[in-house]
Amino acid sequence: MVVHYLLGNEAIAHGCLEAAVDVACGYPGTPSSEVIDTLRMDPDRACKVEWSVNEKVAFEEALAVSWCGLRAICTMKHVGLNVAADPLMTSAYTGTKGGFVIMSADDPFAHSSQNEQDSRCYAGFARIPCLDPSTLQEAHDMVRDAFALSEEFSLPVLFRPTTRICHSKSDVKLGKVMISERTASFEKDTRQYVVIPAHTRVLHRELNQKQPALKKRLVELGYNRYEIRGKTAVICGGVGASYVREVAGHDVSIAVIGAYPIDEEWLREFIGRHEKVMVIEELSPVIEEAARQVSGFVPVYGKITGHVPYEGELAPDRVCEYLHAAGFETQITYQPVKAPAALPVRPPILCAGCMHRTAMYAMKKVFRDGIFPSDIGCYTLGIQLGTVDTTICMGASITVAAGMSLAGETRDIVCTIGDSTFLHTGIQGLINAVYNGANITVVILDNRITAMTGHQPNPTTGLTACGVATPAVSIEAVCRASGATFVETVSPNDLVTFIDVLKSARPLKGVKVIIARQPCVISEKRAKVVRGHYTVHQDLCIGCKACIKFGCPAIELRGGLASITDLCSGCGVCVQICPVGAIGREVKE
């Protein structure tokens, strides 16, 4: 046993290796991405690792690996589980053979997500076990042991770390990496794997029959545990359990729920030994509802009583506040923290030289009164440029645009979607839009990488997750095969040409596709691509602020005149924007 200081996702990846995982599939999504990234970058890994085109694909591949008797994990963030929900529900019926773990990383407070949904609800809906770690060590240990639990009950296991688990760092005790000696072999059994109605009815009954033994086993494994210390008690789960252990009074009993489904008899016995109970958990009242069902006359406080909020994430000071409000003893009190006055607002911003900014600048010039549905990616920051009017989920930009066209909206409708997002769930929307005669312009922002989640490769990149060369998917060919007749590819950095292409597309009827292709500036910096540096000739600058309004963080105003800082990536777009020719390439003597 060795101890390493690790990121939570690194500890989770190591837990998979200790379980001798055979295959890991996933789609990048913060806060889950580093698990696959850690596995794919491990030079000594024995498992197969891939980035899949979306979460449903990753899930189904991993499930098939399990059916062949091997151990598999698929990784995603919570909203990705929505994409994989269809096979998730049925996989509980078919069951598993080799250990199958689904990592769905939740994001309380929506640090980098469009909602705060709770994956525990999916586990309850599907009737599969869910493991909910409260520390990084637990996250490592739980995912390592989840494969054996899956094999014991022939069920998928949902593993649900949250952002504070995935992206915190801590000392973690690690075990030995194990090498799989399993051989893949699929045993045909149509009654198990072909879910026609006659088979489904039997499989559903068998799934329900597994529940009592599963509940008791989770207690036996120590995932659900308690300590009696007084007449009042707190029941907690997830990272909230760590905060409760830190702040709860010495005479307050603590029950930690680390796994679901919860054994009702065990929970009833614990609650019955106390005069009142408080439930501390993030997001949905999953534990609280279970506690209320078995509490009898013991009062239960929590979200339903208004003592704990439904939204946001927990923190030690908040937990202390919630306990005090319900009359529970704490061993710590926190003084209110006052934010320093006059702190400047620093919203997230597109990188200097990012082609998304240029593309959206051009869109706004050509389609001044247009409607701009957008998608999930770095380019969502185009909201600051006035070219993001809607964002729902992966791939929705094209379908929302088509829906507006179907509704009869007469203004120009111009949607934006990234290359990885287009391959994720955008293609079907494009086919539907063409098939049903939508009048929209689709701008595919192709920066040759999955940038927002950490620069993972995708099928347009020409490299697999592990760096193996592979045929690159042609977005142009996909669009033409989908029925689009206007398909043009141009770099936004050639601003004049890009604007001309937008203008030529505008009056045409039907679905027009413009592929804005320019490598991500961060990828170019890592590849040591040198594009030079630009400077403002102060004697020519008239202070019109045209370049400032463009929004590039490398350009600032000094003494009423523009100036270019060392952030400049050399894209040269500002040269094309300046009305008086005051910007030029810097010449070093």
Coordinates of C-alpha atoms in Angstrom, one line a residue, residues 179-589:
I179 CA -3.6 -7.2 -14.9
S180 CA -6.7 -9.0 -16.3
E181 CA -6.4 -12.6 -17.4
R182 CA -10.0 -12.8 -18.6
T183 CA -10.9 -13.9 -22.1
A184 CA -13.9 -12.5 -23.9
S185 CA -16.6 -15.0 -24.7
F186 CA -20.3 -14.1 -25.4
E187 CA -22.7 -16.9 -24.4
K188 CA -25.9 -16.7 -26.5
D189 CA -29.0 -16.5 -24.4
T190 CA -31.9 -14.8 -26.2
R191 CA -34.1 -14.9 -23.1
Q192 CA -31.5 -12.8 -21.3
Y193 CA -30.3 -10.4 -24.0
V194 CA -33.2 -10.0 -26.5
V195 CA -35.8 -7.8 -24.7
I196 CA -38.9 -8.7 -26.5
P197 CA -42.1 -8.3 -24.3
A198 CA -42.3 -12.0 -23.3
H199 CA -38.7 -11.9 -22.0
T200 CA -39.0 -8.4 -20.5
R201 CA -41.8 -9.4 -18.2
V202 CA -39.7 -12.2 -16.7
L203 CA -36.5 -10.1 -16.5
H204 CA -38.4 -7.3 -14.7
R205 CA -39.6 -9.8 -12.0
E206 CA -36.1 -11.1 -11.6
L207 CA -34.7 -7.5 -11.2
N208 CA -37.2 -6.8 -8.5
Q209 CA -36.4 -10.0 -6.7
K210 CA -32.7 -8.9 -6.4
Q211 CA -33.5 -5.8 -4.4
P212 CA -33.8 -7.2 -0.8
A213 CA -30.5 -9.0 -0.9
L214 CA -28.8 -6.1 -2.6
K215 CA -30.0 -3.7 0.2
K216 CA -28.6 -5.9 2.9
R217 CA -25.3 -6.5 1.1
L218 CA -24.6 -2.8 0.9
V219 CA -24.9 -2.6 4.7
E220 CA -22.6 -5.7 5.1
L221 CA -20.0 -4.1 2.9
G222 CA -19.9 -1.0 5.2
Y223 CA -21.1 1.5 2.6
N224 CA -24.1 2.4 4.9
R225 CA -23.0 2.7 8.5
Y226 CA -23.8 4.7 11.6
E227 CA -22.4 5.7 15.0
I228 CA -24.7 6.2 18.0
R229 CA -23.6 9.2 20.1
G230 CA -26.7 10.8 21.5
K231 CA -30.5 11.4 21.2
T232 CA -30.3 13.5 18.0
A233 CA -28.9 12.3 14.7
V234 CA -27.8 13.4 11.3
I235 CA -28.1 11.2 8.3
C236 CA -25.9 12.3 5.4
G237 CA -24.4 11.2 2.1
G238 CA -21.9 12.2 -0.5
V239 CA -19.4 14.9 0.2
G240 CA -21.9 16.3 2.7
A241 CA -21.0 13.4 5.0
S242 CA -17.4 14.8 5.2
Y243 CA -18.8 18.2 6.2
V244 CA -21.2 16.7 8.8
R245 CA -18.3 14.8 10.4
E246 CA -16.4 18.0 10.7
V247 CA -19.1 20.2 12.3
A248 CA -21.6 18.0 14.1
G249 CA -21.6 18.0 17.9
H250 CA -20.0 15.2 19.8
D251 CA -23.3 14.1 21.1
V252 CA -25.0 13.9 17.7
S253 CA -25.2 10.5 16.1
I254 CA -24.2 10.2 12.5
A255 CA -25.4 7.8 9.8
V256 CA -23.6 7.8 6.5
I257 CA -25.3 6.6 3.3
G258 CA -22.7 5.6 0.8
A259 CA -24.8 3.3 -1.3
Y260 CA -28.3 2.8 -2.6
P261 CA -30.9 1.3 -2.4
I262 CA -31.1 1.8 1.4
D263 CA -32.1 -1.1 3.6
E264 CA -35.4 0.2 5.2
E265 CA -35.1 -2.1 8.3
W266 CA -31.5 -0.9 9.0
L267 CA -32.6 2.8 8.5
R268 CA -35.7 2.3 10.7
E269 CA -33.7 0.8 13.5
F270 CA -31.2 3.8 13.5
I271 CA -33.9 6.5 13.4
G272 CA -36.0 4.8 16.1
R273 CA -33.1 5.3 18.6
H274 CA -33.3 9.1 18.4
E275 CA -35.7 11.9 19.3
K276 CA -35.2 13.9 16.0
V277 CA -33.2 13.5 12.8
M278 CA -31.7 15.9 10.3
V279 CA -30.8 14.8 6.7
I280 CA -27.9 16.5 5.0
E281 CA -27.5 15.8 1.2
E282 CA -27.0 17.7 -2.0
L283 CA -29.7 18.2 -4.7
S284 CA -32.6 15.8 -4.5
P285 CA -34.1 14.5 -1.1
V286 CA -33.3 10.9 -1.9
I287 CA -32.2 10.0 1.7
E288 CA -34.8 12.2 3.3
E289 CA -37.7 10.6 1.5
A290 CA -36.4 7.1 2.5
A291 CA -36.0 8.3 6.1
R292 CA -39.6 9.8 6.2
Q293 CA -41.0 6.5 5.0
V294 CA -39.6 4.6 8.0
S295 CA -39.4 7.4 10.7
G296 CA -42.7 6.7 12.5
F297 CA -43.2 9.5 15.0
V298 CA -39.6 10.7 14.9
P299 CA -39.4 14.2 13.2
V300 CA -37.2 14.4 10.2
Y301 CA -35.7 17.7 9.1
G302 CA -34.2 18.5 5.7
K303 CA -35.1 19.8 2.3
I304 CA -38.8 19.0 2.6
T305 CA -39.1 21.0 5.8
G306 CA -37.2 23.9 4.3
H307 CA -34.1 23.6 6.5
V308 CA -31.8 22.5 3.6
P309 CA -32.0 24.0 0.1
Y310 CA -32.7 21.8 -2.9
E311 CA -30.2 23.6 -5.1
G312 CA -26.5 24.3 -4.9
E313 CA -23.7 22.5 -3.2
L314 CA -22.9 22.1 0.5
A315 CA -20.0 23.5 2.4
P316 CA -19.0 23.2 6.1
D317 CA -20.3 26.6 7.1
R318 CA -23.6 26.0 5.3
V319 CA -24.0 22.6 7.0
C320 CA -23.4 24.3 10.3
E321 CA -26.0 26.9 9.6
Y322 CA -28.6 24.3 8.6
L323 CA -28.0 22.3 11.7
H324 CA -28.3 25.3 14.0
A325 CA -31.5 26.4 12.3
A326 CA -33.0 23.0 13.1
G327 CA -31.8 23.0 16.7
F328 CA -28.9 20.5 16.4
E329 CA -25.7 20.9 18.3
T330 CA -22.4 21.7 16.4
Q331 CA -18.8 21.7 17.6
I332 CA -17.8 24.5 15.3
T333 CA -19.3 27.9 14.5
Y334 CA -18.4 30.1 11.5
Q335 CA -18.2 33.8 11.3
P336 CA -19.9 35.4 8.3
V337 CA -17.4 36.0 5.5
K338 CA -17.6 39.4 3.9
A339 CA -16.5 39.7 0.3
P340 CA -13.8 42.3 -0.3
A341 CA -15.3 45.5 -1.7
A342 CA -14.9 46.7 -5.3
L343 CA -13.6 43.4 -6.7
P344 CA -13.7 43.5 -10.5
V345 CA -16.0 41.2 -12.3
R346 CA -14.1 38.6 -14.3
P347 CA -16.5 36.5 -16.4
P348 CA -15.1 33.6 -18.4
I349 CA -13.9 34.7 -21.9
L350 CA -12.8 33.2 -25.1
C351 CA -9.1 32.9 -25.5
A352 CA -7.1 35.5 -27.4
G353 CA -7.1 34.5 -31.1
C354 CA -10.0 32.0 -30.7
M355 CA -11.7 31.5 -34.0
H356 CA -15.1 31.3 -32.3
R357 CA -15.0 35.0 -31.6
T358 CA -14.1 35.9 -35.2
A359 CA -16.9 33.6 -36.5
M360 CA -19.5 35.2 -34.3
Y361 CA -18.3 38.7 -35.0
A362 CA -18.8 38.0 -38.7
M363 CA -22.2 36.4 -38.0
K364 CA -23.4 39.5 -36.2
K365 CA -22.3 41.7 -39.0
V366 CA -24.1 39.7 -41.7
F367 CA -27.2 38.7 -39.7
R368 CA -27.8 41.8 -37.7
D369 CA -31.3 40.9 -36.7
G370 CA -30.9 37.2 -36.7
I371 CA -31.7 34.6 -34.1
F372 CA -28.8 32.5 -32.9
P373 CA -29.5 29.1 -31.3
S374 CA -26.2 27.6 -30.0
D375 CA -24.9 24.6 -28.3
I376 CA -22.6 23.2 -25.6
G377 CA -18.9 24.2 -25.9
C378 CA -16.5 27.0 -25.6
Y379 CA -18.5 28.9 -28.1
T380 CA -21.4 29.2 -25.6
L381 CA -19.3 32.2 -24.4
G382 CA -20.5 33.9 -27.5
I383 CA -23.4 35.1 -25.3
Q384 CA -21.1 38.0 -24.6
L385 CA -21.0 38.8 -28.3
G386 CA -24.8 38.7 -28.8
T387 CA -24.7 35.5 -30.9
V388 CA -26.1 32.9 -28.4
D389 CA -29.8 33.2 -27.9
T390 CA -30.6 29.6 -26.8
T391 CA -28.6 26.7 -25.3
I392 CA -30.2 23.6 -24.0
C393 CA -28.1 20.5 -24.4
M394 CA -25.7 18.7 -26.7
G395 CA -26.8 18.9 -30.4
A396 CA -29.9 21.0 -29.7
S397 CA -28.8 24.1 -31.7
I398 CA -29.7 22.6 -35.1
T399 CA -33.0 21.2 -33.9
V400 CA -34.0 24.4 -32.1
A401 CA -33.2 26.3 -35.2
A402 CA -35.3 23.9 -37.3
G403 CA -38.1 24.2 -34.8
M404 CA -38.1 28.0 -35.1
S405 CA -38.2 27.7 -38.9
L406 CA -41.1 25.2 -38.5
A407 CA -42.9 27.7 -36.3
G408 CA -42.8 30.3 -39.1
E409 CA -40.1 32.6 -37.7
T410 CA -39.2 35.0 -40.6
R411 CA -35.9 36.4 -39.3
D412 CA -32.6 34.8 -40.3
I413 CA -31.9 31.7 -38.1
V414 CA -28.2 31.0 -37.7
C415 CA -27.2 28.2 -35.3
T416 CA -23.7 27.3 -34.1
I417 CA -22.3 23.9 -33.1
G418 CA -18.8 22.5 -32.4
D419 CA -17.2 19.7 -34.3
S420 CA -17.3 17.2 -31.4
T421 CA -20.9 18.2 -30.5
F422 CA -22.0 17.9 -34.2
L423 CA -20.7 14.3 -34.2
H424 CA -22.2 13.7 -30.7
T425 CA -25.9 14.5 -31.5
G426 CA -25.9 17.1 -34.2
I427 CA -26.0 14.9 -37.3
Q428 CA -29.5 13.6 -36.6
G429 CA -30.7 17.2 -36.2
L430 CA -29.1 18.1 -39.6
I431 CA -30.8 15.2 -41.4
N432 CA -34.1 16.1 -39.8
A433 CA -33.8 19.8 -40.8
V434 CA -32.9 18.9 -44.4
Y435 CA -35.6 16.2 -44.6
N436 CA -38.4 18.6 -43.4
G437 CA -37.3 21.6 -45.4
A438 CA -36.1 24.0 -42.7
N439 CA -34.7 27.4 -43.7
I440 CA -31.6 27.8 -41.5
T441 CA -27.9 28.5 -41.6
V442 CA -25.8 26.0 -39.7
V443 CA -22.3 27.2 -38.7
I444 CA -20.1 24.2 -37.6
L445 CA -17.3 25.6 -35.5
D446 CA -14.5 23.1 -36.2
N447 CA -11.4 23.7 -34.1
R448 CA -10.2 20.1 -34.7
I449 CA -10.4 19.1 -31.0
T450 CA -12.9 18.8 -28.1
A451 CA -11.6 21.9 -26.4
M452 CA -13.9 22.9 -23.5
T453 CA -13.4 19.6 -21.6
G454 CA -9.6 19.4 -21.9
H455 CA -8.6 19.0 -25.6
Q456 CA -9.5 15.4 -26.1
P457 CA -9.3 14.1 -29.6
N458 CA -12.5 13.3 -31.6
P459 CA -13.2 11.5 -34.9
T460 CA -12.2 14.7 -36.9
T461 CA -8.8 14.8 -35.2
G462 CA -7.3 11.7 -36.9
L463 CA -6.1 10.2 -33.6
T464 CA -7.7 7.9 -31.1
A465 CA -7.8 8.5 -27.4
C466 CA -4.5 6.6 -27.1
G467 CA -2.8 8.5 -29.9
V468 CA -3.1 5.9 -32.7
A469 CA -3.6 7.3 -36.2
T470 CA -7.1 6.7 -37.6
P471 CA -9.1 7.9 -40.6
A472 CA -10.4 11.4 -39.9
V473 CA -14.2 11.8 -40.4
S474 CA -15.0 14.4 -43.1
I475 CA -17.7 16.8 -41.7
E476 CA -18.2 18.0 -45.3
A477 CA -19.0 14.5 -46.5
V478 CA -21.3 13.9 -43.6
C479 CA -23.2 17.1 -44.3
R480 CA -23.6 16.4 -48.0
A481 CA -24.7 12.8 -47.2
S482 CA -27.3 14.3 -44.9
G483 CA -28.8 16.2 -47.9
A484 CA -27.3 19.6 -47.5
T485 CA -26.5 21.1 -50.9
F486 CA -24.8 24.3 -49.7
V487 CA -21.7 23.2 -47.8
E488 CA -18.7 25.5 -47.6
T489 CA -15.5 25.4 -45.5
V490 CA -13.6 28.5 -44.7
S491 CA -11.3 29.8 -41.9
P492 CA -12.8 32.6 -39.8
N493 CA -9.3 34.1 -39.6
D494 CA -9.8 35.0 -43.3
L495 CA -12.5 37.4 -42.2
V496 CA -13.3 39.0 -45.6
T497 CA -13.8 35.6 -47.2
F498 CA -15.8 34.2 -44.2
I499 CA -18.1 37.2 -44.3
D500 CA -18.6 36.7 -48.1
V501 CA -19.6 33.1 -47.6
L502 CA -22.1 34.1 -45.0
K503 CA -23.5 36.7 -47.3
S504 CA -23.8 34.2 -50.2
A505 CA -25.6 31.7 -47.9
R506 CA -28.1 34.2 -46.5
P507 CA -30.6 34.6 -49.4
L508 CA -30.7 30.9 -50.2
K509 CA -33.6 28.7 -49.1
G510 CA -33.1 25.4 -47.2
V511 CA -30.3 24.2 -44.9
K512 CA -27.0 26.0 -45.6
V513 CA -23.9 24.6 -43.8
I514 CA -20.8 26.7 -43.3
I515 CA -17.8 24.9 -41.7
A516 CA -15.7 27.4 -39.8
R517 CA -12.4 25.6 -39.6
Q518 CA -9.4 26.8 -37.7
P519 CA -7.3 24.8 -35.1
C520 CA -7.8 25.8 -31.5
V521 CA -5.2 28.4 -30.4
I522 CA -4.3 26.3 -27.3
S523 CA -3.7 23.3 -29.5
E524 CA -1.5 25.3 -31.7
K525 CA 0.5 26.7 -28.8
R526 CA 1.1 23.1 -27.5
A527 CA 2.2 22.1 -31.0
K528 CA 4.5 25.2 -31.0
V529 CA 2.9 26.7 -34.0
V530 CA 4.3 30.2 -34.3
R531 CA 2.1 32.8 -35.9
G532 CA 4.0 35.9 -34.9
H533 CA 2.8 38.9 -32.9
Y534 CA 0.9 42.0 -33.8
T535 CA 1.4 45.6 -32.7
V536 CA -0.5 48.9 -32.8
H537 CA 1.3 51.8 -34.5
Q538 CA 0.4 54.6 -32.1
D539 CA 0.9 57.3 -34.6
L540 CA -1.8 55.8 -36.8
C541 CA -4.3 54.7 -34.2
I542 CA -7.3 57.1 -33.9
G543 CA -8.8 55.5 -30.8
C544 CA -12.0 54.4 -32.5
K545 CA -12.1 51.3 -30.4
A546 CA -13.2 49.0 -33.3
C547 CA -10.6 46.4 -32.2
I548 CA -11.5 46.9 -28.5
K549 CA -15.2 46.1 -29.3
F550 CA -14.1 42.9 -31.0
G551 CA -13.4 41.6 -27.5
C552 CA -10.0 40.0 -27.8
P553 CA -8.4 39.9 -24.4
A554 CA -5.0 40.6 -26.0
I555 CA -6.1 44.1 -27.0
E556 CA -6.5 46.9 -24.4
L557 CA -6.9 50.6 -24.3
R558 CA -4.0 52.7 -23.0
G559 CA -4.2 56.5 -22.9
G560 CA -7.1 56.4 -25.3
L561 CA -5.3 54.3 -27.9
A562 CA -5.3 50.6 -28.6
S563 CA -2.4 48.4 -27.5
I564 CA -1.7 44.7 -28.0
T565 CA -0.3 42.6 -25.1
D566 CA 1.7 39.5 -24.9
L567 CA -1.5 37.4 -25.0
C568 CA -1.6 37.9 -28.7
S569 CA -1.7 34.5 -30.5
G570 CA -1.0 36.0 -34.0
C571 CA -4.4 35.3 -35.6
G572 CA -4.2 38.6 -37.4
V573 CA -8.0 39.3 -37.3
C574 CA -7.5 42.7 -35.7
V575 CA -5.5 43.8 -38.8
Q576 CA -8.6 43.1 -40.9
I577 CA -10.9 45.0 -38.4
C578 CA -8.9 48.2 -38.0
P579 CA -10.4 50.9 -40.3
V580 CA -7.2 52.9 -40.6
G581 CA -4.5 50.2 -41.0
A582 CA -2.9 51.0 -37.6
I583 CA -2.2 47.4 -36.7
G584 CA 0.6 45.4 -38.3
R585 CA 2.9 42.4 -37.6
E586 CA 5.5 43.2 -35.1
V587 CA 9.0 43.3 -36.5
K588 CA 11.8 42.3 -34.1
E589 CA 15.1 43.9 -34.7

